[in-house]
Short mmCIF file of C-alpha atoms in Angstrom, two decimals:
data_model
loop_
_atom_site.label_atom_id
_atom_site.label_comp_id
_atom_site.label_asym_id
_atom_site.label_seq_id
_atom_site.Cartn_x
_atom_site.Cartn_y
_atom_site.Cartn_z
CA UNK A 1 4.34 31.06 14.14
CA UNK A 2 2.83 34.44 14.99
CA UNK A 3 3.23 35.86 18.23
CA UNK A 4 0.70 38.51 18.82
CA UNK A 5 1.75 41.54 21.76
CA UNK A 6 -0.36 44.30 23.32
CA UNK A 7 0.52 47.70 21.54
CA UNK A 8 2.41 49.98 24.08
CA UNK A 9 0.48 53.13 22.62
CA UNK A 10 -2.86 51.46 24.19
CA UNK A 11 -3.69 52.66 27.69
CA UNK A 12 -6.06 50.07 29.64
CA UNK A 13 -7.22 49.76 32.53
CA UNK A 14 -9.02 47.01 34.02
CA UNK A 15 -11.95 48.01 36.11
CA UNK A 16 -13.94 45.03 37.78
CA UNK A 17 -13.12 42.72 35.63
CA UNK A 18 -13.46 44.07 32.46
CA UNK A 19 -10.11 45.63 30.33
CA UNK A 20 -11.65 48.96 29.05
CA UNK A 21 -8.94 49.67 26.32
CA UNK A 22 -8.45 53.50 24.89
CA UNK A 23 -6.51 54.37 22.00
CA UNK A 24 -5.23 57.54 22.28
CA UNK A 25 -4.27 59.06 18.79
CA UNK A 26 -8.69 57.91 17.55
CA UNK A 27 -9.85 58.13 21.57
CA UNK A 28 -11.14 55.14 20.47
CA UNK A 29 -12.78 53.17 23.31
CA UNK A 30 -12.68 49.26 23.37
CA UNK A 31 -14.70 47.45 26.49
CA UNK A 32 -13.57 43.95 26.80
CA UNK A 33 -15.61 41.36 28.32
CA UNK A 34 -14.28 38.65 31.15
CA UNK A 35 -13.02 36.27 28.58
CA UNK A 36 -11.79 39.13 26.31
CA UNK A 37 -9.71 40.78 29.12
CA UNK A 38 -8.20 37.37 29.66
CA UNK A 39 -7.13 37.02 26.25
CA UNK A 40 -6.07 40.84 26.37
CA UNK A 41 -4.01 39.99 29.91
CA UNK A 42 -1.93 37.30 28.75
CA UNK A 43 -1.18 39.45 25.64
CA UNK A 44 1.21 41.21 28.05
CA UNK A 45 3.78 38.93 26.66
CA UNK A 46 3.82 37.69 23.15
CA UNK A 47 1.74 34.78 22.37
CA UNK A 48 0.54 32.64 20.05
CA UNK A 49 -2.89 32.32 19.47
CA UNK A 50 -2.38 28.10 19.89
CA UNK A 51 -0.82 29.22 23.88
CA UNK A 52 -3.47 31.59 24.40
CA UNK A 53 -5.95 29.01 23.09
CA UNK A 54 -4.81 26.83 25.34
CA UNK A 55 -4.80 29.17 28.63
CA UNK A 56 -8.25 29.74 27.48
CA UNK A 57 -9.57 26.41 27.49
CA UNK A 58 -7.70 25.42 30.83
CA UNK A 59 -8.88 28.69 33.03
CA UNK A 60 -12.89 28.66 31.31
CA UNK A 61 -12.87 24.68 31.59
CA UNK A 62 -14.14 24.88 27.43
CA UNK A 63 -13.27 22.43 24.87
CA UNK A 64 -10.04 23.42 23.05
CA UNK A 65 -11.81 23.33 19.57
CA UNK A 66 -14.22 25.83 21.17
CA UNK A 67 -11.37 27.92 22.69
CA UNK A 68 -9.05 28.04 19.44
CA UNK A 69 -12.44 29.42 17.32
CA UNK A 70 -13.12 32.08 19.90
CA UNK A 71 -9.62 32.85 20.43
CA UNK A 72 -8.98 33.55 16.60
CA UNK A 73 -12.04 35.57 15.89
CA UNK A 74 -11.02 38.13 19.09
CA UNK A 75 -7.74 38.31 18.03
CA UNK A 76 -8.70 39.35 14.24
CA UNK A 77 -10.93 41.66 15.90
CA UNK A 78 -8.16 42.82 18.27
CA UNK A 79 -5.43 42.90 15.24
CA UNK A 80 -8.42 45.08 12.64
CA UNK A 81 -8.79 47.94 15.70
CA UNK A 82 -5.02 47.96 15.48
CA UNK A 83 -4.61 47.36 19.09
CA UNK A 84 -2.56 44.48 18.84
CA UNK A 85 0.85 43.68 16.91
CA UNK A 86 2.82 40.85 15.71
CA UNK A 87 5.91 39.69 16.96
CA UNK A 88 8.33 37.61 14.73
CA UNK B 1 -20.85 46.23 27.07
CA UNK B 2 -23.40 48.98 25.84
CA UNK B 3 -21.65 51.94 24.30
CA UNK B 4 -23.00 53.82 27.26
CA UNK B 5 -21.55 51.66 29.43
CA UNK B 6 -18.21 51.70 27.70
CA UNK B 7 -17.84 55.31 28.24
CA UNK B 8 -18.68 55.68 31.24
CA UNK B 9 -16.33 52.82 31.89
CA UNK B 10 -13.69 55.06 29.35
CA UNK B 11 -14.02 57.26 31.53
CA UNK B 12 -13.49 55.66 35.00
CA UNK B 13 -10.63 54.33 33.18
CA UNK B 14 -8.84 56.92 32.39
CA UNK B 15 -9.51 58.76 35.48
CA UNK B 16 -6.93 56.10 36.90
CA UNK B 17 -4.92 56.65 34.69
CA UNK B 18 -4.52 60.19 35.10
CA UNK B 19 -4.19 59.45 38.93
CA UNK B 20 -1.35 56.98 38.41
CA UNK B 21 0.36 59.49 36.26
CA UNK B 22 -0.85 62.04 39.00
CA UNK B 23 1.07 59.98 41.68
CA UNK B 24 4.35 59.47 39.77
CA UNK B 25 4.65 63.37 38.76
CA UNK B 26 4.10 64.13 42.92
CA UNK B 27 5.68 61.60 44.12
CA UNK B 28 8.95 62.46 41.78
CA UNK B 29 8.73 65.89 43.07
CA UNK B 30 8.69 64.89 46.63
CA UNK B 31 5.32 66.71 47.23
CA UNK B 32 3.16 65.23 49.87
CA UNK B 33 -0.80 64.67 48.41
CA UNK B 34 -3.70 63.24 49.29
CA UNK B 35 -6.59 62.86 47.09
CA UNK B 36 -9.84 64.48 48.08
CA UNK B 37 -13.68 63.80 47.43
CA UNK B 38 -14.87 61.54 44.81
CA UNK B 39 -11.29 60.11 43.89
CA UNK B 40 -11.07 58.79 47.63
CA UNK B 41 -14.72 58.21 48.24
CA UNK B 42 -15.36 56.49 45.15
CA UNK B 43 -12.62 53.74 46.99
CA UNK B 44 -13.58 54.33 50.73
CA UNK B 45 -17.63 54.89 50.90
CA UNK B 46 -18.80 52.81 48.14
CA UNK B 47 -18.72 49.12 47.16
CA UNK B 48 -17.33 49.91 43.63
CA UNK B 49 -15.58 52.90 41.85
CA UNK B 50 -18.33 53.01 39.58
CA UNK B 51 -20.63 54.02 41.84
CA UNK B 52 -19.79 57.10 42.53
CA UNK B 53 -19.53 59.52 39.64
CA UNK B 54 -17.33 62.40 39.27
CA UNK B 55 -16.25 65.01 37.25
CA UNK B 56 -12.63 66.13 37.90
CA UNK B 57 -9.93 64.29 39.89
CA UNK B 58 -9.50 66.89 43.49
CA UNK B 59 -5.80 66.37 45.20
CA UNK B 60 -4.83 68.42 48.72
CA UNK B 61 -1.30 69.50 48.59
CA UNK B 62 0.45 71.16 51.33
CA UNK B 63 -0.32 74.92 50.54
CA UNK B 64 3.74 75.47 50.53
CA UNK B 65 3.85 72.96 47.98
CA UNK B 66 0.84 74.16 45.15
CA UNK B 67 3.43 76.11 43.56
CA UNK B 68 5.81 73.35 43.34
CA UNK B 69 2.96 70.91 42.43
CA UNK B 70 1.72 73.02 39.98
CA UNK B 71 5.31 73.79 38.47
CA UNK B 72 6.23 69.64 38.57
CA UNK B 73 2.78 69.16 36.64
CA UNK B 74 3.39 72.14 33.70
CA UNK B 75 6.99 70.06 33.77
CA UNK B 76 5.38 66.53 33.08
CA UNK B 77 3.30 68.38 29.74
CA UNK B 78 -0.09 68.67 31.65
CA UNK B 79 -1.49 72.14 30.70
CA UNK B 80 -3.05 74.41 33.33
CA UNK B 81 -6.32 75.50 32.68
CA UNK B 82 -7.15 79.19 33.63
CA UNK B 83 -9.51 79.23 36.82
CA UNK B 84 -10.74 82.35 39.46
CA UNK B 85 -10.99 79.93 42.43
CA UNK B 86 -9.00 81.09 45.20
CA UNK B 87 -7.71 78.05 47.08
CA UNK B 88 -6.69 75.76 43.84
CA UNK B 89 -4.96 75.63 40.75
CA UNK B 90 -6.76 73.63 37.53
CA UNK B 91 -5.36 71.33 35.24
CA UNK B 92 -6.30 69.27 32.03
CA UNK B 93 -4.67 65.75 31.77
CA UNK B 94 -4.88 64.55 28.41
CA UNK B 95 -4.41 60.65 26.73
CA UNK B 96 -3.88 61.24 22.88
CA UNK B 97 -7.43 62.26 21.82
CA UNK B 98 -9.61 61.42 24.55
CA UNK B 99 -11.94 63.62 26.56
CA UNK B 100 -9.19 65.85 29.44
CA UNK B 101 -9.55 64.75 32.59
CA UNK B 102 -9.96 67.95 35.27
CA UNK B 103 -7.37 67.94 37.92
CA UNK B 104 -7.46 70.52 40.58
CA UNK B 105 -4.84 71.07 42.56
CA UNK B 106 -5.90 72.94 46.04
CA UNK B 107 -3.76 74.34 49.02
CA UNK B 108 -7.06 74.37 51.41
CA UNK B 109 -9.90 72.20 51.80
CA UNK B 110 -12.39 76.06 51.12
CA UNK B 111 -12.88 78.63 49.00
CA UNK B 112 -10.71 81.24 50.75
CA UNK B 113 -11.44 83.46 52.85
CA UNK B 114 -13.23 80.76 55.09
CA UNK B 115 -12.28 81.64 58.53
CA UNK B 116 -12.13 78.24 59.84
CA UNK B 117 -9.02 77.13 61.69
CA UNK B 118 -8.19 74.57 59.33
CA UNK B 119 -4.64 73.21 58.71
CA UNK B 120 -4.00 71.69 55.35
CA UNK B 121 -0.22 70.62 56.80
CA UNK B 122 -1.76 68.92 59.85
CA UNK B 123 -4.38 67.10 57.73
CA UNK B 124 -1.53 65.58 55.39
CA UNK B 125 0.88 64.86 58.85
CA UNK B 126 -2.12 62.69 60.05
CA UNK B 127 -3.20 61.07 56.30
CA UNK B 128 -3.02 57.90 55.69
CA UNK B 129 -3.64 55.93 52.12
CA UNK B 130 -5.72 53.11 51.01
CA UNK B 131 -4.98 50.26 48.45
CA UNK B 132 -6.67 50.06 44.70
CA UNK B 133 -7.57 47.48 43.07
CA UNK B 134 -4.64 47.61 40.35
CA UNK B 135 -2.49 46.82 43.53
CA UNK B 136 -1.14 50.93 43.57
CA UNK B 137 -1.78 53.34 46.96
CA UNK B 138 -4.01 56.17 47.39
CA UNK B 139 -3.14 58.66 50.18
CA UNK B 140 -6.09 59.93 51.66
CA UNK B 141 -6.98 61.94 54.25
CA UNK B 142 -7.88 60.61 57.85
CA UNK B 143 -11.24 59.16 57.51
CA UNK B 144 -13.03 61.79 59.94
CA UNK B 145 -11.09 64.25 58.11
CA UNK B 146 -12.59 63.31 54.91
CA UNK B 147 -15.90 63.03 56.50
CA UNK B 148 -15.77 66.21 57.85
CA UNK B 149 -14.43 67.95 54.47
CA UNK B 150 -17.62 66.24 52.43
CA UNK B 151 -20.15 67.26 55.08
CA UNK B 152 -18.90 70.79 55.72
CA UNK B 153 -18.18 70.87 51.65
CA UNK B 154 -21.95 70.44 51.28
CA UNK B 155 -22.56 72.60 53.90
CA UNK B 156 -20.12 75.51 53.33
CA UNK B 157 -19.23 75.41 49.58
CA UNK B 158 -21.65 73.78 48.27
CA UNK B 159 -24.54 75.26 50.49
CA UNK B 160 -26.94 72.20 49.82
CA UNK B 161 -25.60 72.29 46.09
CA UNK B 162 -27.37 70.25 43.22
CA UNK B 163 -26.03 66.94 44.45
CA UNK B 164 -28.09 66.37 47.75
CA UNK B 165 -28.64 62.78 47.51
CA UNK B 166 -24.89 61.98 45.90
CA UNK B 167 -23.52 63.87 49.57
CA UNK B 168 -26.07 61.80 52.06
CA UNK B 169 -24.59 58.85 49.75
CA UNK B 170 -21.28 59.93 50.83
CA UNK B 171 -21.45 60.66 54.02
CA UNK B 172 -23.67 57.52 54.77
CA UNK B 173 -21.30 55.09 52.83
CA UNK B 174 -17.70 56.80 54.62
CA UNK B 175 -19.28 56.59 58.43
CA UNK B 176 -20.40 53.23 57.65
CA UNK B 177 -16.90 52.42 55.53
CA UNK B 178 -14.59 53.36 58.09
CA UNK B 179 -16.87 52.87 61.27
CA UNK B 180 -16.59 56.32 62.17
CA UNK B 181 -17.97 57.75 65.79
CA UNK B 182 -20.35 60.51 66.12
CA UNK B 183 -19.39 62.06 69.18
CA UNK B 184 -15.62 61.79 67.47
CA UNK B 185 -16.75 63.22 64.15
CA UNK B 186 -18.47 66.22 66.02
CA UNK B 187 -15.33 66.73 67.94
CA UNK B 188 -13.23 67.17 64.76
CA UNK B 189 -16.04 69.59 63.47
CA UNK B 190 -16.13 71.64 66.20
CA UNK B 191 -12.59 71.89 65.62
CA UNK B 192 -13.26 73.02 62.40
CA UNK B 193 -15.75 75.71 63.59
CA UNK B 194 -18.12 73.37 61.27
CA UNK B 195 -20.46 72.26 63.61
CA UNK B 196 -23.10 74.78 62.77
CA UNK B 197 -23.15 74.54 58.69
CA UNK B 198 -23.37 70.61 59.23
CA UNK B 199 -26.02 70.66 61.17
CA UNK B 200 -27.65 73.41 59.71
CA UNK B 201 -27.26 71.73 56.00
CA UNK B 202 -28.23 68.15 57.53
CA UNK B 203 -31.29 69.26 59.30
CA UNK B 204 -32.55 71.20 55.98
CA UNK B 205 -31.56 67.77 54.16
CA UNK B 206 -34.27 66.05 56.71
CA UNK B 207 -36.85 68.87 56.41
CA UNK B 208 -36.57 69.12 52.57
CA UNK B 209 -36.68 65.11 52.06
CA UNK B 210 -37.70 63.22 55.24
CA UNK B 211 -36.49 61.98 58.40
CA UNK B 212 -32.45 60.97 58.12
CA UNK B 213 -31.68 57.32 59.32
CA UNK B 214 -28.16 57.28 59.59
CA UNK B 215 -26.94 57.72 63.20
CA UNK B 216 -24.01 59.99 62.01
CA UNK B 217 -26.46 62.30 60.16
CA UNK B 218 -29.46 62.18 62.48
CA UNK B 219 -26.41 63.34 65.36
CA UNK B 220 -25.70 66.06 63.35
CA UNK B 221 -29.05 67.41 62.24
CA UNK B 222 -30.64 66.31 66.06
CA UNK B 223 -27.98 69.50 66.70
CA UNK B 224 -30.00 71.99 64.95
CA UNK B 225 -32.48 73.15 66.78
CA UNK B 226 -29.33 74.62 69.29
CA UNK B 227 -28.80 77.26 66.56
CA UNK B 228 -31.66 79.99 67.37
CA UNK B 229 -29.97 83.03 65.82
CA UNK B 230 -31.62 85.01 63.44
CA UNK B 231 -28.96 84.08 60.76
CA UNK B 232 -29.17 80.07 61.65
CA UNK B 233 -33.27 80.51 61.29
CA UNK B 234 -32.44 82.38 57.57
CA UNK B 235 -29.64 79.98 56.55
CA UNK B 236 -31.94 77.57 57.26
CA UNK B 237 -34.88 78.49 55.54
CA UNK B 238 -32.83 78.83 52.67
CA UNK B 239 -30.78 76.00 52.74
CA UNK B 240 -33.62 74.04 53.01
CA UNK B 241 -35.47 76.29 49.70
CA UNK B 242 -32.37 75.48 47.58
CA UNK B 243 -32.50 71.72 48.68
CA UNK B 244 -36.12 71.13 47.75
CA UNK B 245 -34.87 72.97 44.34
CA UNK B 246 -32.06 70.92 43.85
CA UNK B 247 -34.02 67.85 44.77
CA UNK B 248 -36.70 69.23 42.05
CA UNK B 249 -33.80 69.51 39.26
CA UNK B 250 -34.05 73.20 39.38
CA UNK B 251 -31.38 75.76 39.30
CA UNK B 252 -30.70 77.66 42.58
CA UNK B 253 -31.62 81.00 43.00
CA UNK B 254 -29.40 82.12 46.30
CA UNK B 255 -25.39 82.68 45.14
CA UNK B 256 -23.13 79.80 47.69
CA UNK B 257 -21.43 82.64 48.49
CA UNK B 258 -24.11 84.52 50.28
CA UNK B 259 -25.48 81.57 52.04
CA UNK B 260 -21.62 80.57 53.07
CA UNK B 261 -21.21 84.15 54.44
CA UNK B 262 -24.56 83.08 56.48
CA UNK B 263 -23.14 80.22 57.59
CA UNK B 264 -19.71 81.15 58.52
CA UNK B 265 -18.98 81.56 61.80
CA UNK B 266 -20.03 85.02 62.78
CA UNK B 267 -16.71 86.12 61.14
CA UNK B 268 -15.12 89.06 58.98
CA UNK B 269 -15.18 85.95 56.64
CA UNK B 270 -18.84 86.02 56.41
CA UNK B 271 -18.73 89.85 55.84
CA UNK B 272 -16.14 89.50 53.11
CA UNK B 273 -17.71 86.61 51.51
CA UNK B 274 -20.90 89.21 51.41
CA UNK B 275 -19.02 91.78 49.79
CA UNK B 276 -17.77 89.47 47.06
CA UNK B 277 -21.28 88.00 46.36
CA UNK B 278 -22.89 91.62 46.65
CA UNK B 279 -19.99 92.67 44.17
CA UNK B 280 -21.05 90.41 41.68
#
C-alpha cells in the first residue's frame, strides 16, 4: 500500500494552528486549515492514507467513511501541488 | 484561508523560518544575540504574532561581534545587502523563490553618533529569552530594556515616524506584558539620557491624538511640561506637526535627523547630527 511522506524541499511552519506550507523553487504558498495541518502533521512519517484516515476520524470524533473521503481528496490535492511523495 | 490571508500568513511564516536559521548560524558561531523590535514584540506585547506586522527581522549583536556575525552569515549563503546606516549591517535571507526576508544586523540600539551612554554588551549580559510557540528560544532583551529601546526608537530615530499608533500599541502591550514599573522604566531612561525624547514624543502623541490612558505613557508624557527650553518647546511643536501628519497618512516634511539633533541631549551629537541633515 502507498505510504505518502512530507517532501523535505517544503518549508512549513505552523502558525496558530494552521500549517502555512511554501515551496521554495515556485514560492508557491499553501495555507492549510485545522484538519489539513493535521493530516499534513502526521505526514511527518510515512503513512497510509487508511492510518491517517483513521487518526482523523479518532482526533475529529467523524465517521470513518467521512474521514477516508476527506482524507483522499486532501491528499490528491496535496500529491497534484507536488508537496507530498510516495514511499514504497 | 483568503489568498490575502495566506500571504500574510507566508510571510509570518517564513519570517520564522529565517529566525530559526538566524539562531543556528549565531549560535554556531558562538555570537551572543538578541532579537530586537517587532521579532520580540510580536511574542512579548501582543496576544499573537500576527498582530504585529513587520517588515525586516532586527537582531542586537555585541558590537565586537557584527563583524563576526556578519562574516558567519555571508558563510551560511545569506547575501548582504548594501546599506548607509551607521550602526548595522543588512542582509537578505532567501527560501528558493520566495519574497527575501530583511535581516539587519546592528552593533547599537541608534543611528550613530547618538551620544547616549548606552552599552550594547551590558544590554546582552542582562538579556534574557522567551519561548515560541514551535517550542524554540528567543533571546531578548530585558523587558525595560526593550521598552525603553521602542519608546526612545520612536522618540529618537523615528522622531514620531509614520507608525504612531503601531508604537503606543507597543509600548502599551510590553508594560502591560511584562508588568513593567514606571518609576523603574524612567530610571532606566534616565540612564539612557532618554528621558527627554520620551516624554517629549509621548506628550506630542497626547496633544496630536488625545489624552494617553496607559499609566506607563501618561508617566512619561505627565514629564513634559519639565522641559521649558527653547529647543524642547520646538521639538515639540514639531514632533507633534509630524504626528498629526503621520496620523493623517501624509509624508513628513522635517528630516529625523534634524529633529533627533533637537532632541539629543544638548550634545556635539545633536550638532553633528545637524551637520549631516544640513549636508544633505
Amino acid at each position: 500500500m502507498v505510504r505518502f511522506h512530507q517532501k523535505p524541499s517544503v518549508a512549513f511552519r505552523v502558525i496558530e494552528g494552521n500549517a502555512v506550507l511554501i515551496i521554495p523553487a515556485s514560492a508557491q504558498i499553501l495555507g492549510l486549515n485545522r484538519t489539513g495541518t493535521h493530516i499534513w502533521t502526521l505526514l511527518a512519517s510515512p503513512r497510509t492514507a487508511e492510518e491517517i484516515a483513521g487518526e482523523i476520524s479518532a482526533h475529529f470524533r467523524i465517521p470513518l467513511e467521512r474521514a477516508r473521503a476527506d482524507t483522499e481528496s486532501f491528499l490528491a490535492d496535496l500529491r497534484k501541488k507536488a508537496v507530498v511523495e510516495d514511499v514504497e | 484561508m483568503s489568498t490575502a490571508r495566506t500571504e500574510f500568513m507566508a510571510g509570518v511564516a517564513l519570517r520564522g523560518l529565517a529566525l530559526s536559521d538566524l539562531c543556528s548560524i549565531l549560535d554556531d558561531a558562538k555570537i551572543r544575540w538578541a532579537g530586537l523590535k517587532g521579532i520580540d514584540l510580536c511574542h512579548r506585547a501582543y496576544p499573537s504574532p500576527l498582530a504585529r506586522p513587520m517588515s525586516d527581522i532586527d537582531l542586537l549583536v555585541d558590537p565586537r561581534s557584527l563583524r563576526a556575525a556578519a562574516e558567519a552569515l555571508i558563510a551560511a549563503g545569506i547575501p548582504e545587502d548594501a546599506s548607509d546606516a551607521t550602526h548595522h549591517r543588512r542582509f537578505q535571507w532567501r527560501l528558493g523563490a520566495a519574497p527575501p526576508i530583511e535581516i539587519e544586523i546592528h552593533r547599537d540600539l541608534f543611528d550613530e553618533p547618538h551620544g547616549l551612554p548606552i552599552d550594547p554588551a551590558a544590554l546582552l549580559d542582562r538579556a534574557t529569552s522567551i519561548a515560541l510557540p514551535d517550542g524554540s528560544t528567543l533571546p531578548v532583551l530585558d523587558p525595560s530594556d526593550a521598552w525603553i529601546h521602542v519608546a526612545g526608537h520612536f522618540a529618537y530615530s523615528d522622531a514620531g515616524g509614520v507608525f504612531v499608533e503601531r508604537a503606543v500599541a507597543d509600548l502599551e502591550g510590553l508594560g502591560r506584558a511584562c508588568a513593567l514599573d514606571a518609576g523603574e522604566l524612567h530610571a532606566r531612561a534616565a540612564e539612557w539620557r532618554l528621558v527627554r525624547p520620551i516624554a517629549l514624543v509621548l506628550s506630542a502623541v497626547e496633544s496630536a491624538r488625545g489624552r494617553l490612558t496607559d499609566p506607563i505613557l501618561r508617566h512619561f508624557a505627565d514629564l513634559a511640561p519639565r522641559f521649558r527650553d527653547p529647543r524642547a518647546a520646538a521639538a515639540r511643536w514639531l514632533l507633534r506637526r509630524r504626528i498629526e501628519r503621520a496620523l493623517a497618512g501624509l509624508p513628513a516634511r522635517e528630516p529625523a535627523v534634524a529633529m533627533r539633533a533637537l532632541l539629543a541631549p544638548g550634545s556635539i551629537a545633536g550638532a553633528k547630527m545637524l551637520a549631516r541633515a544640513a549636508s544633505r
